[in-house]
mmCIF file of C-alpha atoms in Angstrom:
data_model
loop_
_atom_site.group_PDB
_atom_site.id
_atom_site.type_symbol
_atom_site.label_atom_id
_atom_site.label_comp_id
_atom_site.label_asym_id
_atom_site.label_seq_id
_atom_site.Cartn_x
_atom_site.Cartn_y
_atom_site.Cartn_z
ATOM 1 C CA ASP A 1 -14.779 23.947 8.165
ATOM 2 C CA ILE A 2 -17.679 21.772 9.405
ATOM 3 C CA GLN A 3 -16.831 20.171 12.772
ATOM 4 C CA MET A 4 -18.137 16.629 13.451
ATOM 5 C CA THR A 5 -18.557 15.677 17.072
ATOM 6 C CA GLN A 6 -18.930 11.967 17.660
ATOM 7 C CA SER A 7 -20.034 10.197 20.833
ATOM 8 C CA PRO A 8 -19.301 8.233 22.796
ATOM 9 C CA PRO A 9 -15.543 7.929 22.275
ATOM 10 C CA SER A 10 -15.698 4.283 23.410
ATOM 11 C CA LEU A 11 -18.398 1.655 24.007
ATOM 12 C CA SER A 12 -18.506 -1.863 25.273
ATOM 13 C CA ALA A 13 -21.467 -4.085 24.305
ATOM 14 C CA SER A 14 -22.594 -7.621 25.039
ATOM 15 C CA LEU A 15 -23.319 -10.176 22.337
ATOM 16 C CA GLY A 16 -26.774 -9.409 20.843
ATOM 17 C CA GLU A 17 -26.971 -5.975 22.440
ATOM 18 C CA THR A 18 -28.188 -2.985 20.441
ATOM 19 C CA VAL A 19 -25.662 -0.200 20.133
ATOM 20 C CA SER A 20 -26.029 3.434 19.084
ATOM 21 C CA ILE A 21 -23.356 5.922 18.072
ATOM 22 C CA GLU A 22 -24.088 9.645 17.564
ATOM 23 C CA CYS A 23 -22.627 12.279 15.325
ATOM 24 C CA ARG A 24 -23.381 15.974 15.481
ATOM 25 C CA ALA A 25 -22.388 18.461 12.733
ATOM 26 C CA SER A 26 -21.568 22.123 13.411
ATOM 27 C CA GLU A 27 -24.006 23.084 10.674
ATOM 28 C CA ASP A 28 -26.739 21.489 8.519
ATOM 29 C CA ILE A 29 -25.199 18.833 6.273
ATOM 30 C CA TYR A 30 -28.424 17.850 4.550
ATOM 31 C CA SER A 31 -28.124 14.132 5.171
ATOM 32 C CA ASN A 32 -24.699 14.028 3.491
ATOM 33 C CA LEU A 33 -23.399 11.741 6.219
ATOM 34 C CA ALA A 34 -21.589 8.468 5.894
ATOM 35 C CA TRP A 35 -20.499 5.844 8.482
ATOM 36 C CA TYR A 36 -17.369 3.769 8.294
ATOM 37 C CA GLN A 37 -16.042 0.783 10.280
ATOM 38 C CA GLN A 38 -12.293 0.430 10.661
ATOM 39 C CA LYS A 39 -10.650 -2.711 12.000
ATOM 40 C CA SER A 40 -7.164 -2.662 13.392
ATOM 41 C CA GLY A 41 -4.560 -2.271 10.678
ATOM 42 C CA LYS A 42 -7.101 -1.952 7.917
ATOM 43 C CA SER A 43 -8.622 0.828 5.842
ATOM 44 C CA PRO A 44 -12.117 2.102 6.675
ATOM 45 C CA GLN A 45 -15.051 0.275 5.157
ATOM 46 C CA LEU A 46 -18.198 2.133 4.074
ATOM 47 C CA LEU A 47 -21.323 1.028 5.946
ATOM 48 C CA ILE A 48 -23.926 3.722 5.461
ATOM 49 C CA TYR A 49 -24.212 6.700 3.014
ATOM 50 C CA TYR A 50 -26.637 9.584 2.688
ATOM 51 C CA ALA A 51 -27.407 9.067 6.405
ATOM 52 C CA SER A 52 -29.524 5.916 5.997
ATOM 53 C CA SER A 53 -28.602 4.005 2.825
ATOM 54 C CA LEU A 54 -26.953 0.662 3.396
ATOM 55 C CA GLN A 55 -23.865 -0.014 1.329
ATOM 56 C CA ASP A 56 -24.001 -3.263 -0.698
ATOM 57 C CA GLY A 57 -22.819 -6.241 1.270
ATOM 58 C CA VAL A 58 -23.218 -4.628 4.734
ATOM 59 C CA PRO A 59 -25.351 -6.732 7.148
ATOM 60 C CA SER A 60 -28.915 -5.387 7.726
ATOM 61 C CA ARG A 61 -28.255 -5.080 11.483
ATOM 62 C CA PHE A 62 -26.510 -1.797 10.626
ATOM 63 C CA SER A 63 -28.809 1.201 10.159
ATOM 64 C CA GLY A 64 -28.440 4.934 10.058
ATOM 65 C CA SER A 65 -30.783 7.810 10.718
ATOM 66 C CA GLY A 66 -30.863 11.530 11.218
ATOM 67 C CA SER A 67 -31.138 14.811 9.480
ATOM 68 C CA GLY A 68 -29.917 18.398 9.777
ATOM 69 C CA THR A 69 -27.064 18.351 12.259
ATOM 70 C CA GLN A 70 -27.844 15.119 14.226
ATOM 71 C CA TYR A 71 -27.152 11.590 13.023
ATOM 72 C CA SER A 72 -26.836 8.130 14.487
ATOM 73 C CA LEU A 73 -25.655 4.670 13.610
ATOM 74 C CA LYS A 74 -27.388 1.675 15.181
ATOM 75 C CA ILE A 75 -26.199 -1.899 15.360
ATOM 76 C CA SER A 76 -29.120 -4.159 16.172
ATOM 77 C CA GLY A 77 -27.539 -7.134 17.803
ATOM 78 C CA MET A 78 -23.792 -6.861 18.475
ATOM 79 C CA GLN A 79 -21.664 -9.531 16.848
ATOM 80 C CA PRO A 80 -17.993 -10.314 17.550
ATOM 81 C CA GLU A 81 -17.025 -9.141 14.064
ATOM 82 C CA ASP A 82 -18.494 -5.677 14.793
ATOM 83 C CA GLU A 83 -15.577 -4.806 17.011
ATOM 84 C CA GLY A 84 -13.628 -1.856 15.643
ATOM 85 C CA VAL A 85 -13.584 1.911 15.397
ATOM 86 C CA TYR A 86 -16.489 3.729 13.784
ATOM 87 C CA TYR A 87 -16.235 7.106 12.081
ATOM 88 C CA CYS A 88 -18.756 9.488 10.624
ATOM 89 C CA LEU A 89 -17.891 11.592 7.598
ATOM 90 C CA GLN A 90 -19.687 14.708 6.353
ATOM 91 C CA GLY A 91 -20.035 15.012 2.584
ATOM 92 C CA SER A 92 -21.720 18.351 2.422
ATOM 93 C CA LYS A 93 -18.722 20.682 2.025
ATOM 94 C CA TYR A 94 -14.994 20.582 1.465
ATOM 95 C CA PRO A 95 -12.840 20.032 3.305
ATOM 96 C CA ARG A 96 -14.444 16.708 4.109
ATOM 97 C CA THR A 97 -14.282 16.145 7.883
ATOM 98 C CA PHE A 98 -14.534 13.046 9.985
ATOM 99 C CA GLY A 99 -15.834 12.520 13.522
ATOM 100 C CA GLY A 100 -13.260 11.589 16.183
ATOM 101 C CA GLY A 101 -14.285 7.938 16.185
ATOM 102 C CA THR A 102 -15.958 5.498 18.541
ATOM 103 C CA LYS A 103 -14.157 2.375 19.595
ATOM 104 C CA LEU A 104 -16.608 -0.476 19.975
ATOM 105 C CA GLU A 105 -15.588 -3.569 21.933
ATOM 106 C CA LEU A 106 -17.367 -6.798 22.823
ATOM 107 C CA LYS A 107 -18.008 -7.105 26.497
ATOM 108 C CA GLN B 1 -12.801 -4.800 -9.733
ATOM 109 C CA VAL B 2 -11.795 -1.409 -8.366
ATOM 110 C CA GLN B 3 -8.456 -1.409 -6.526
ATOM 111 C CA LEU B 4 -6.180 1.279 -5.210
ATOM 112 C CA LYS B 5 -2.745 0.702 -3.821
ATOM 113 C CA GLU B 6 -0.395 3.167 -2.152
ATOM 114 C CA SER B 7 3.348 3.008 -2.286
ATOM 115 C CA GLY B 8 6.232 5.100 -1.052
ATOM 116 C CA PRO B 9 9.098 5.272 1.463
ATOM 117 C CA GLY B 10 8.367 4.144 4.961
ATOM 118 C CA LEU B 11 10.818 6.614 6.535
ATOM 119 C CA VAL B 12 11.337 10.266 5.748
ATOM 120 C CA GLN B 13 13.659 12.656 7.544
ATOM 121 C CA PRO B 14 12.338 15.851 9.095
ATOM 122 C CA SER B 15 12.197 18.855 6.768
ATOM 123 C CA GLN B 16 12.357 16.553 3.714
ATOM 124 C CA THR B 17 9.674 15.981 1.053
ATOM 125 C CA LEU B 18 7.295 13.007 1.047
ATOM 126 C CA SER B 19 6.417 11.441 -2.280
ATOM 127 C CA LEU B 20 3.667 8.824 -2.494
ATOM 128 C CA THR B 21 1.979 7.026 -5.386
ATOM 129 C CA CYS B 22 -1.525 5.659 -5.634
ATOM 130 C CA THR B 23 -1.865 3.139 -8.430
ATOM 131 C CA VAL B 24 -5.483 2.341 -9.421
ATOM 132 C CA SER B 25 -7.047 -0.444 -11.383
ATOM 133 C CA GLY B 26 -10.625 -1.101 -12.484
ATOM 134 C CA LEU B 27 -11.343 2.601 -12.978
ATOM 135 C CA SER B 28 -10.216 5.432 -15.211
ATOM 136 C CA LEU B 29 -8.675 8.626 -13.689
ATOM 137 C CA THR B 30 -10.303 10.686 -16.467
ATOM 138 C CA SER B 31 -13.756 9.837 -15.084
ATOM 139 C CA ASN B 32 -12.951 9.287 -11.404
ATOM 140 C CA SER B 33 -11.502 11.536 -8.696
ATOM 141 C CA VAL B 34 -9.100 10.393 -5.984
ATOM 142 C CA SER B 35 -8.550 11.761 -2.543
ATOM 143 C CA TRP B 36 -5.675 11.365 -0.082
ATOM 144 C CA ILE B 37 -6.563 10.829 3.590
ATOM 145 C CA ARG B 38 -4.176 10.290 6.467
ATOM 146 C CA GLN B 39 -4.383 8.833 9.981
ATOM 147 C CA PRO B 40 -1.711 9.398 12.656
ATOM 148 C CA PRO B 41 -1.103 6.319 14.822
ATOM 149 C CA GLY B 42 -3.999 5.821 17.244
ATOM 150 C CA LYS B 43 -5.812 8.934 16.033
ATOM 151 C CA GLY B 44 -8.596 9.952 13.612
ATOM 152 C CA LEU B 45 -8.863 10.568 9.864
ATOM 153 C CA GLU B 46 -7.876 13.756 8.088
ATOM 154 C CA TRP B 47 -8.835 14.491 4.504
ATOM 155 C CA MET B 48 -5.810 16.034 2.747
ATOM 156 C CA GLY B 49 -6.891 16.803 -0.805
ATOM 157 C CA VAL B 50 -8.444 15.580 -4.032
ATOM 158 C CA ILE B 51 -7.585 15.493 -7.724
ATOM 159 C CA TRP B 52 -10.729 15.654 -9.779
ATOM 160 C CA SER B 53 -11.424 13.688 -12.948
ATOM 161 C CA ASN B 54 -10.716 16.918 -14.946
ATOM 162 C CA GLY B 55 -7.290 17.207 -13.362
ATOM 163 C CA GLY B 56 -8.215 20.090 -11.017
ATOM 164 C CA THR B 57 -7.257 19.864 -7.369
ATOM 165 C CA ASP B 58 -8.538 21.003 -3.998
ATOM 166 C CA TYR B 59 -6.563 20.887 -0.720
ATOM 167 C CA ASN B 60 -7.208 21.062 2.987
ATOM 168 C CA SER B 61 -6.326 24.613 3.924
ATOM 169 C CA ALA B 62 -4.461 23.350 7.002
ATOM 170 C CA ILE B 63 -1.745 21.805 4.777
ATOM 171 C CA LYS B 64 -2.350 23.469 1.437
ATOM 172 C CA SER B 65 0.920 25.349 1.428
ATOM 173 C CA ARG B 66 2.933 22.107 1.689
ATOM 174 C CA LEU B 67 0.820 19.759 -0.472
ATOM 175 C CA SER B 68 0.614 18.921 -4.178
ATOM 176 C CA ILE B 69 -1.456 16.246 -5.845
ATOM 177 C CA SER B 70 -0.928 15.310 -9.497
ATOM 178 C CA ARG B 71 -1.535 12.337 -11.722
ATOM 179 C CA ASP B 72 -0.424 10.310 -14.795
ATOM 180 C CA THR B 73 -3.592 9.032 -16.419
ATOM 181 C CA SER B 74 -1.649 6.828 -18.869
ATOM 182 C CA LYS B 75 -0.174 4.982 -15.898
ATOM 183 C CA SER B 76 -3.347 5.093 -13.742
ATOM 184 C CA GLN B 77 -1.341 6.765 -11.004
ATOM 185 C CA VAL B 78 -2.023 9.645 -8.599
ATOM 186 C CA PHE B 79 0.875 11.309 -6.784
ATOM 187 C CA LEU B 80 1.121 13.058 -3.466
ATOM 188 C CA LYS B 81 3.990 15.390 -2.609
ATOM 189 C CA MET B 82 4.261 17.090 0.702
ATOM 190 C CA ASN B 83 7.242 19.161 1.801
ATOM 191 C CA SER B 84 8.693 20.372 5.075
ATOM 192 C CA LEU B 85 7.712 17.233 6.865
ATOM 193 C CA GLN B 86 7.644 17.176 10.662
ATOM 194 C CA THR B 87 7.139 14.369 13.192
ATOM 195 C CA GLU B 88 3.461 15.154 13.385
ATOM 196 C CA ASP B 89 3.165 14.076 9.762
ATOM 197 C CA THR B 90 3.852 10.519 10.818
ATOM 198 C CA ALA B 91 0.766 8.673 9.735
ATOM 199 C CA MET B 92 -0.874 6.004 7.609
ATOM 200 C CA TYR B 93 -1.602 7.575 4.219
ATOM 201 C CA PHE B 94 -4.616 6.289 2.234
ATOM 202 C CA CYS B 95 -5.907 7.090 -1.224
ATOM 203 C CA ALA B 96 -9.617 6.633 -1.935
ATOM 204 C CA ARG B 97 -12.027 7.005 -4.796
ATOM 205 C CA ASN B 98 -13.892 10.303 -4.424
ATOM 206 C CA VAL B 99 -17.210 10.355 -6.246
ATOM 207 C CA PRO B 100 -18.552 13.936 -6.261
ATOM 208 C CA GLY B 101 -21.481 14.078 -3.870
ATOM 209 C CA ASP B 102 -20.837 10.585 -2.543
ATOM 210 C CA PRO B 103 -18.554 9.273 0.231
ATOM 211 C CA PHE B 104 -15.249 7.565 -0.308
ATOM 212 C CA ASP B 105 -16.266 4.051 -1.332
ATOM 213 C CA TYR B 106 -13.023 2.327 -2.352
ATOM 214 C CA TRP B 107 -9.866 2.773 -0.308
ATOM 215 C CA GLY B 108 -6.322 1.543 -0.677
ATOM 216 C CA GLN B 109 -4.712 -0.515 2.107
ATOM 217 C CA GLY B 110 -2.617 2.424 3.131
ATOM 218 C CA VAL B 111 1.125 3.067 3.485
ATOM 219 C CA MET B 112 2.761 3.949 6.790
ATOM 220 C CA VAL B 113 5.089 6.896 6.737
ATOM 221 C CA THR B 114 7.330 7.708 9.721
ATOM 222 C CA VAL B 115 9.081 11.034 9.919
ATOM 223 C CA SER B 116 12.222 10.639 11.989
ATOM 224 C CA SER B 117 15.900 11.300 11.846
#
């Protein structure tokens, strides 16, 4: 199975601050990487797919980059509604595997 | 619009079988695939398995021996059955649309299942 290592496990950011979350795959996943945001008690919401494509309706302050085994999610200007847990998901092979999550809080 | 909704018992006794239903609307199961994903309280997400649009299935090897996914296309329903439940199977269970080659884009709200005597 492909292992997804996500960092950091938690993060605190001030309003307007730029935030980055990293995800490393145990093998090349050829940009088949998605990012999700999950708010408390809700299902995950798709933010980014194919490493850098923005899902319809997602604010442009969210962006993704990376290739091979290294990927990142950037939030350019933290907003209160961005609080939640963020997960990466590899879509290269089955079983699909998720990163361990990054809890993002507003400082 | 596309909607998925999970239903099932909130409490299951240890060693018993869990049965969940995912009812979909706004999409056809003969042209869409559906995955089950679970999340223990306070923990991360685990992909469990998928039923493909052609009716074939694939399962996570970690739970394959206990898991079965099926469907009734006429009722737009996907079923999950998992036997020999233990306390560590306590989790929120989600169904999600699984487009081959794409990430899970539509998710249900989830159903919480507690395994306890």
